[in-house]
């Protein structure tokens, strides 16, 4: 215990000395995220410094092994680090698909050589990753993907088209699913490969969304050379890793990552927006909508808590990531529909400073994707029906 | 506190499950109904429950109880939802104990709580006067007369009102309908002169009564707590009542789900199992997800009562609102997915909807508690 106390003190001192004051202030929206990468334009020198200092210490990936540059912290220490960062309201130093997705997959399935090659630059924020999964003809039916990797002996040649590549135009490397055996049953002929986005033949093109922003790309692959030593796990065994990553992604999207609307509850926002007379908010139908959302929101938060507690106490998992993803994303969509109504015509304003450049309507439109990305709500319901309820 | 059961609580849950499945399954409810039972439950059942200590679970040790707590009692009530078991547990061991413990004097607690724990008396809580739950709207009068009081007025749909030995009655000693102040609680013998009890026949076969009080004279000692200050204890009792009704509705929602899921895996149409149809799979998966949410909120509300958390009123309303919504979904989907056979009296699935609705309505339905939650949240 005294070891942990000492760790807490050291952590507190280190953060005090190394976290720039500007990195201890939260702002609404995406501008406080830091993605890193070869061509990343930092929002400020403070942001860069904060990422580099944390990266050098391995604390951008606190629980990864030190031999790959990670923090090497155990669960208790990791918790202390989170608490100490929260205490000073420190921002996340690095937001990265490398840390969230391909890193954990490499740790679990990758060769030593791949781990040593890719994990350190992920941790230091030097290489930014994107995911090449979906294709125009393979959305919900991901295993039906058609982009091919032709075996040329010492390398593969990739041809095809990927879509919904998050920040494909800004990423340095891609982890990508290719069909490497077209004879096998569809799940059995898929490999997970890694390549540099600067490889000749790789062309990402941004897709403009209904929200007006372009966080996703379609990525064309024309005779792209992929080295054989960049296959994660065994050739043709990529589906297992893909499924692992999908579960991971589901937890990230559905779970507790509800879009931040500030420190006020929906009820408080509603009361201010509509006014309260004799204890009750004006507009009874909207009041009921807000209250029903808050009741469901409370029940959902308690369920996320219960699932975590059940895992911790070894009682087995009561609900799955599919259920949390399904319900959480539907809740988030409902919440933004309600927020829109609470703001009336103000919520329709798309540009200009008064509307924070249309933060509300743009975020509202973005939430429509929550129940599509990482497996649609309908796919989650299929997963529950088949895997939990045993309905075939 | 972690949202999981302790080992002792888990054991109690399992033993309740075993006991109820053996001695009080749904078939027992049918038997009572068909026999036109006055009580709505088998006579020896309550005796067995008392023997197992269930009547004493919420009674403090200092008054001869087990003081095992709400989470434990909640497990039993959840199981009674699965078997649709009627008994005095709710009106006596929960409502009676909570009201007396919250408002009673030392003498009253010693006498009444001990008697409840020992199975010597049963109680009923008489609050509402119309078909809609409205605890502040009490207009029944308690007029000072000599050293005692004279009670005049009527109460509606009192659970176990037809059989309870003691009625815990909320009446007005001052103020008018709508005031929280001026409400007082009295313990009245059901057989006292001037008490007229009319048993109703409800959808769930349980004994509810409409009770009229005509110049019922009670001594000063019948007053539970201070004159005019009864609302606090009444409110706490109603919160507890609603959390336990939510726990029962959780059992109902789970059991109707389990039975329906089984049916989806047995019933064939068009040459295939109906559970292979996506139109039913998605509804079943959504229903299951909703029940998962319900498990969490019921456990949290029970834990909050054990910790005498200040959030109990809000959690009680969240739990009752959510569980009323989901039990409505569950019992309706159960009948729709069973289709024709679900409409027959012979099949048991129809019993669940007929118990769920009165449990939803008693002490405030979904709309009442959604409104109350909003008020408690400042809008």
Short mmCIF file of C-alpha atoms in Angstrom, two decimals, chain B residues 12-303:
data_model
loop_
_atom_site.label_atom_id
_atom_site.label_comp_id
_atom_site.label_asym_id
_atom_site.label_seq_id
_atom_site.Cartn_x
_atom_site.Cartn_y
_atom_site.Cartn_z
CA UNK B 12 -31.31 -16.41 -0.04
CA UNK B 13 -32.31 -15.81 -3.66
CA UNK B 14 -31.71 -19.44 -4.53
CA UNK B 15 -33.51 -20.81 -1.51
CA UNK B 16 -36.50 -18.54 -2.24
CA UNK B 17 -36.50 -19.77 -5.81
CA UNK B 18 -36.56 -23.39 -4.69
CA UNK B 19 -39.21 -22.89 -2.04
CA UNK B 20 -41.59 -20.90 -4.26
CA UNK B 21 -41.24 -23.27 -7.21
CA UNK B 22 -42.22 -26.15 -4.94
CA UNK B 23 -44.91 -24.65 -2.71
CA UNK B 24 -46.29 -21.63 -4.57
CA UNK B 25 -45.97 -22.00 -8.35
CA UNK B 26 -48.36 -20.29 -10.78
CA UNK B 27 -50.61 -23.35 -10.54
CA UNK B 28 -51.27 -22.42 -6.90
CA UNK B 29 -52.58 -19.01 -7.97
CA UNK B 30 -55.01 -20.72 -10.34
CA UNK B 31 -56.13 -23.02 -7.55
CA UNK B 32 -56.80 -20.10 -5.18
CA UNK B 33 -58.66 -18.20 -7.86
CA UNK B 34 -60.82 -21.14 -8.88
CA UNK B 35 -61.66 -21.88 -5.25
CA UNK B 36 -62.75 -18.26 -4.75
CA UNK B 37 -60.22 -17.82 -1.93
CA UNK B 38 -60.88 -14.87 0.39
CA UNK B 39 -57.19 -14.30 1.13
CA UNK B 40 -55.89 -15.05 -2.36
CA UNK B 41 -53.12 -17.22 -0.92
CA UNK B 42 -52.89 -20.66 0.66
CA UNK B 43 -53.30 -20.55 4.43
CA UNK B 44 -50.28 -22.63 5.30
CA UNK B 45 -48.02 -20.69 2.91
CA UNK B 46 -47.71 -17.66 5.17
CA UNK B 47 -46.95 -19.95 8.11
CA UNK B 48 -44.08 -21.52 6.19
CA UNK B 49 -42.72 -18.10 5.20
CA UNK B 50 -42.81 -16.92 8.81
CA UNK B 51 -41.05 -20.09 9.87
CA UNK B 52 -38.25 -19.39 7.38
CA UNK B 53 -37.90 -15.91 8.89
CA UNK B 54 -39.16 -13.97 5.87
CA UNK B 55 -41.55 -11.86 7.95
CA UNK B 56 -38.60 -10.78 10.12
CA UNK B 57 -36.09 -9.84 7.41
CA UNK B 58 -36.67 -6.09 7.64
CA UNK B 59 -37.38 -6.00 11.38
CA UNK B 60 -34.43 -4.61 13.42
CA UNK B 61 -32.69 -7.11 15.67
CA UNK B 62 -33.59 -5.04 18.73
CA UNK B 63 -37.27 -5.80 18.05
CA UNK B 64 -36.78 -9.49 17.48
CA UNK B 65 -36.05 -9.38 13.76
CA UNK B 66 -33.27 -10.57 11.48
CA UNK B 67 -32.30 -7.15 10.06
CA UNK B 68 -31.08 -8.85 6.90
CA UNK B 69 -31.74 -5.83 4.70
CA UNK B 70 -33.56 -4.74 1.57
CA UNK B 71 -31.27 -6.36 -1.00
CA UNK B 72 -32.04 -9.76 0.57
CA UNK B 73 -35.78 -9.13 0.80
CA UNK B 74 -35.71 -7.82 -2.76
CA UNK B 75 -34.44 -11.19 -4.00
CA UNK B 76 -37.42 -12.96 -2.44
CA UNK B 77 -39.89 -10.49 -3.90
CA UNK B 78 -38.28 -10.77 -7.33
CA UNK B 79 -38.80 -14.52 -7.15
CA UNK B 80 -42.46 -14.08 -6.12
CA UNK B 81 -42.79 -12.16 -9.39
CA UNK B 82 -41.62 -15.21 -11.29
CA UNK B 83 -44.13 -17.49 -9.56
CA UNK B 84 -46.86 -14.85 -9.12
CA UNK B 85 -47.03 -15.80 -5.46
CA UNK B 86 -49.51 -13.88 -3.32
CA UNK B 87 -48.80 -13.62 0.41
CA UNK B 88 -48.78 -11.02 3.22
CA UNK B 89 -45.05 -10.39 2.61
CA UNK B 90 -45.64 -7.11 0.78
CA UNK B 91 -48.37 -5.50 2.88
CA UNK B 92 -47.12 -6.78 6.23
CA UNK B 93 -43.40 -7.59 6.19
CA UNK B 94 -42.53 -4.63 3.94
CA UNK B 95 -45.15 -1.86 4.19
CA UNK B 96 -46.19 -2.58 7.77
CA UNK B 97 -42.64 -2.94 9.05
CA UNK B 98 -41.38 0.14 7.21
CA UNK B 99 -44.22 2.40 8.38
CA UNK B 100 -44.08 1.25 12.00
CA UNK B 101 -40.29 1.40 12.10
CA UNK B 102 -40.25 4.89 10.57
CA UNK B 103 -42.99 6.47 12.70
CA UNK B 104 -43.76 4.26 15.70
CA UNK B 105 -42.99 4.87 19.36
CA UNK B 106 -40.81 2.43 21.32
CA UNK B 107 -43.93 0.73 22.68
CA UNK B 108 -45.52 0.41 19.26
CA UNK B 109 -42.33 -0.94 17.71
CA UNK B 110 -41.81 -3.47 20.49
CA UNK B 111 -45.39 -4.68 20.31
CA UNK B 112 -46.13 -4.56 16.60
CA UNK B 113 -42.78 -5.37 15.00
CA UNK B 114 -42.31 -8.34 17.32
CA UNK B 115 -45.78 -9.58 16.45
CA UNK B 116 -45.13 -9.22 12.72
CA UNK B 117 -41.78 -11.03 12.94
CA UNK B 118 -43.50 -13.85 14.81
CA UNK B 119 -46.32 -14.10 12.27
CA UNK B 120 -48.94 -13.17 14.87
CA UNK B 121 -50.43 -10.22 12.97
CA UNK B 122 -50.77 -9.01 9.41
CA UNK B 123 -51.16 -5.38 8.28
CA UNK B 124 -52.37 -3.31 5.33
CA UNK B 125 -51.56 0.25 4.30
CA UNK B 126 -54.61 2.40 3.49
CA UNK B 127 -53.59 5.52 1.57
CA UNK B 128 -55.40 6.31 -1.66
CA UNK B 129 -59.00 7.47 -1.84
CA UNK B 130 -59.51 7.53 -5.59
CA UNK B 131 -58.47 5.28 -8.46
CA UNK B 132 -55.27 7.32 -8.91
CA UNK B 133 -52.33 7.40 -6.52
CA UNK B 134 -52.18 10.82 -4.84
CA UNK B 135 -50.70 10.68 -1.34
CA UNK B 136 -50.96 14.42 -0.69
CA UNK B 137 -54.63 14.50 -1.68
CA UNK B 138 -55.79 12.64 1.42
CA UNK B 139 -59.07 14.06 2.69
CA UNK B 140 -60.20 11.35 5.13
CA UNK B 141 -60.76 13.11 8.44
CA UNK B 142 -59.36 12.26 11.87
CA UNK B 143 -61.13 14.52 14.36
CA UNK B 144 -59.96 14.91 17.92
CA UNK B 145 -62.53 13.43 20.27
CA UNK B 146 -61.75 13.36 23.98
CA UNK B 147 -58.26 11.95 24.27
CA UNK B 148 -58.65 9.93 21.05
CA UNK B 149 -59.80 10.46 17.46
CA UNK B 150 -62.83 9.78 15.32
CA UNK B 151 -62.15 8.61 11.76
CA UNK B 152 -64.43 9.35 8.81
CA UNK B 153 -63.84 8.73 5.13
CA UNK B 154 -62.98 5.96 2.71
CA UNK B 155 -59.97 4.23 1.18
CA UNK B 156 -59.69 2.51 -2.19
CA UNK B 157 -57.93 -0.63 -3.40
CA UNK B 158 -56.11 -1.42 -0.14
CA UNK B 159 -53.76 -4.37 -0.72
CA UNK B 160 -54.59 -7.17 1.78
CA UNK B 161 -57.32 -4.85 3.11
CA UNK B 162 -59.73 -7.74 3.22
CA UNK B 163 -57.65 -9.88 5.56
CA UNK B 164 -55.16 -7.76 7.52
CA UNK B 165 -55.53 -7.64 11.32
CA UNK B 166 -54.29 -4.06 11.53
CA UNK B 167 -54.92 -1.26 9.07
CA UNK B 168 -52.33 1.52 8.91
CA UNK B 169 -54.48 4.44 7.84
CA UNK B 170 -53.39 7.84 6.55
CA UNK B 171 -55.91 10.48 7.61
CA UNK B 172 -55.98 14.24 7.92
CA UNK B 173 -55.83 15.86 11.36
CA UNK B 174 -55.48 19.35 9.87
CA UNK B 175 -55.11 21.22 6.58
CA UNK B 176 -56.80 20.23 3.36
CA UNK B 177 -56.34 17.93 0.41
CA UNK B 178 -53.06 18.82 -1.28
CA UNK B 179 -51.20 19.75 1.94
CA UNK B 180 -48.32 17.56 3.05
CA UNK B 181 -48.74 18.87 6.54
CA UNK B 182 -51.64 17.64 8.61
CA UNK B 183 -51.48 14.00 7.55
CA UNK B 184 -51.37 11.52 10.44
CA UNK B 185 -51.00 7.76 10.53
CA UNK B 186 -53.23 5.52 12.69
CA UNK B 187 -53.18 1.84 13.50
CA UNK B 188 -56.77 0.60 13.41
CA UNK B 189 -58.20 -2.88 13.95
CA UNK B 190 -59.90 -4.07 10.81
CA UNK B 191 -62.76 -5.39 12.92
CA UNK B 192 -63.28 -2.14 14.90
CA UNK B 193 -66.82 -0.77 15.07
CA UNK B 194 -67.60 1.43 12.05
CA UNK B 195 -65.06 -0.14 9.71
CA UNK B 196 -66.76 -1.49 6.60
CA UNK B 197 -64.63 -3.67 4.38
CA UNK B 198 -65.66 -4.53 0.85
CA UNK B 199 -63.43 -7.10 -0.88
CA UNK B 200 -62.93 -6.41 -4.57
CA UNK B 201 -62.29 -9.00 -7.27
CA UNK B 202 -59.23 -7.85 -9.21
CA UNK B 203 -57.44 -9.18 -12.29
CA UNK B 204 -54.69 -10.80 -10.20
CA UNK B 205 -57.00 -12.63 -7.79
CA UNK B 206 -55.45 -10.92 -4.76
CA UNK B 207 -57.41 -9.45 -1.91
CA UNK B 208 -57.85 -5.71 -2.21
CA UNK B 209 -60.56 -3.90 -0.33
CA UNK B 210 -62.45 -0.64 -0.45
CA UNK B 211 -62.81 0.42 3.16
CA UNK B 212 -65.26 2.90 4.66
CA UNK B 213 -64.72 4.44 8.09
CA UNK B 214 -67.91 5.66 9.83
CA UNK B 215 -67.18 7.42 13.12
CA UNK B 216 -64.50 4.90 13.97
CA UNK B 217 -63.24 5.75 17.46
CA UNK B 218 -59.60 5.11 18.21
CA UNK B 219 -57.52 5.85 21.30
CA UNK B 220 -54.62 8.32 21.28
CA UNK B 221 -52.27 5.32 21.39
CA UNK B 222 -53.43 4.40 17.87
CA UNK B 223 -51.56 7.41 16.48
CA UNK B 224 -48.36 6.28 14.72
CA UNK B 225 -45.83 9.08 15.11
CA UNK B 226 -46.65 12.71 15.77
CA UNK B 227 -49.98 14.23 14.91
CA UNK B 228 -49.88 16.00 11.55
CA UNK B 229 -46.34 14.81 10.78
CA UNK B 230 -47.17 11.50 9.13
CA UNK B 231 -46.26 12.41 5.57
CA UNK B 232 -42.54 11.75 5.96
CA UNK B 233 -43.00 8.20 7.20
CA UNK B 234 -45.76 7.65 4.65
CA UNK B 235 -43.47 8.80 1.86
CA UNK B 236 -40.64 6.52 3.02
CA UNK B 237 -43.09 3.62 3.17
CA UNK B 238 -44.35 4.36 -0.33
CA UNK B 239 -40.78 4.59 -1.63
CA UNK B 240 -40.05 1.17 -0.18
CA UNK B 241 -43.34 -0.15 -1.57
CA UNK B 242 -42.48 1.11 -5.05
CA UNK B 243 -38.97 -0.35 -5.01
CA UNK B 244 -40.41 -3.75 -4.05
CA UNK B 245 -43.16 -3.51 -6.65
CA UNK B 246 -40.37 -2.81 -9.13
CA UNK B 247 -38.53 -5.91 -7.88
CA UNK B 248 -41.67 -7.98 -8.36
CA UNK B 249 -42.16 -6.52 -11.85
CA UNK B 250 -38.57 -7.51 -12.60
CA UNK B 251 -39.42 -11.11 -11.75
CA UNK B 252 -42.54 -10.90 -13.92
CA UNK B 253 -40.59 -9.41 -16.83
CA UNK B 254 -37.87 -12.05 -16.62
CA UNK B 255 -40.22 -15.00 -16.26
CA UNK B 256 -42.49 -13.93 -19.10
CA UNK B 257 -39.34 -13.43 -21.20
CA UNK B 258 -37.90 -16.86 -20.33
CA UNK B 259 -41.19 -18.60 -21.08
CA UNK B 260 -41.60 -16.76 -24.37
CA UNK B 261 -38.01 -17.48 -25.44
CA UNK B 262 -38.64 -21.16 -24.78
CA UNK B 263 -41.79 -20.99 -26.88
CA UNK B 264 -39.89 -19.35 -29.77
CA UNK B 265 -37.63 -22.40 -29.73
CA UNK B 266 -40.52 -24.91 -29.78
CA UNK B 267 -43.29 -23.50 -31.91
CA UNK B 268 -43.13 -24.22 -35.63
CA UNK B 269 -44.96 -22.41 -38.45
CA UNK B 270 -44.25 -22.49 -42.17
CA UNK B 271 -42.21 -25.59 -41.38
CA UNK B 272 -39.62 -23.76 -39.23
CA UNK B 273 -39.21 -22.61 -35.63
CA UNK B 274 -40.76 -19.16 -35.22
CA UNK B 275 -37.58 -18.12 -33.36
CA UNK B 276 -35.77 -18.23 -36.70
CA UNK B 277 -37.71 -15.18 -37.91
CA UNK B 278 -35.75 -11.94 -37.67
CA UNK B 279 -38.97 -10.02 -37.02
CA UNK B 280 -39.26 -11.85 -33.70
CA UNK B 281 -35.50 -12.12 -32.99
CA UNK B 282 -35.01 -8.37 -32.90
CA UNK B 283 -37.98 -7.84 -30.62
CA UNK B 284 -36.72 -10.56 -28.30
CA UNK B 285 -33.21 -9.05 -28.28
CA UNK B 286 -34.53 -5.57 -27.48
CA UNK B 287 -36.75 -6.99 -24.74
CA UNK B 288 -33.78 -8.84 -23.23
CA UNK B 289 -31.71 -5.63 -23.30
CA UNK B 290 -34.46 -3.71 -21.52
CA UNK B 291 -34.60 -6.38 -18.80
CA UNK B 292 -30.83 -6.03 -18.31
CA UNK B 293 -31.37 -2.32 -17.60
CA UNK B 294 -34.10 -3.21 -15.12
CA UNK B 295 -31.87 -5.58 -13.14
CA UNK B 296 -29.37 -2.79 -12.55
CA UNK B 297 -31.81 -0.15 -11.37
CA UNK B 298 -33.70 -2.47 -9.02
CA UNK B 299 -30.49 -3.65 -7.35
CA UNK B 300 -29.26 -0.06 -7.03
CA UNK B 301 -32.53 1.09 -5.44
CA UNK B 302 -32.46 -1.79 -2.94
CA UNK B 303 -28.84 -1.04 -2.03
#
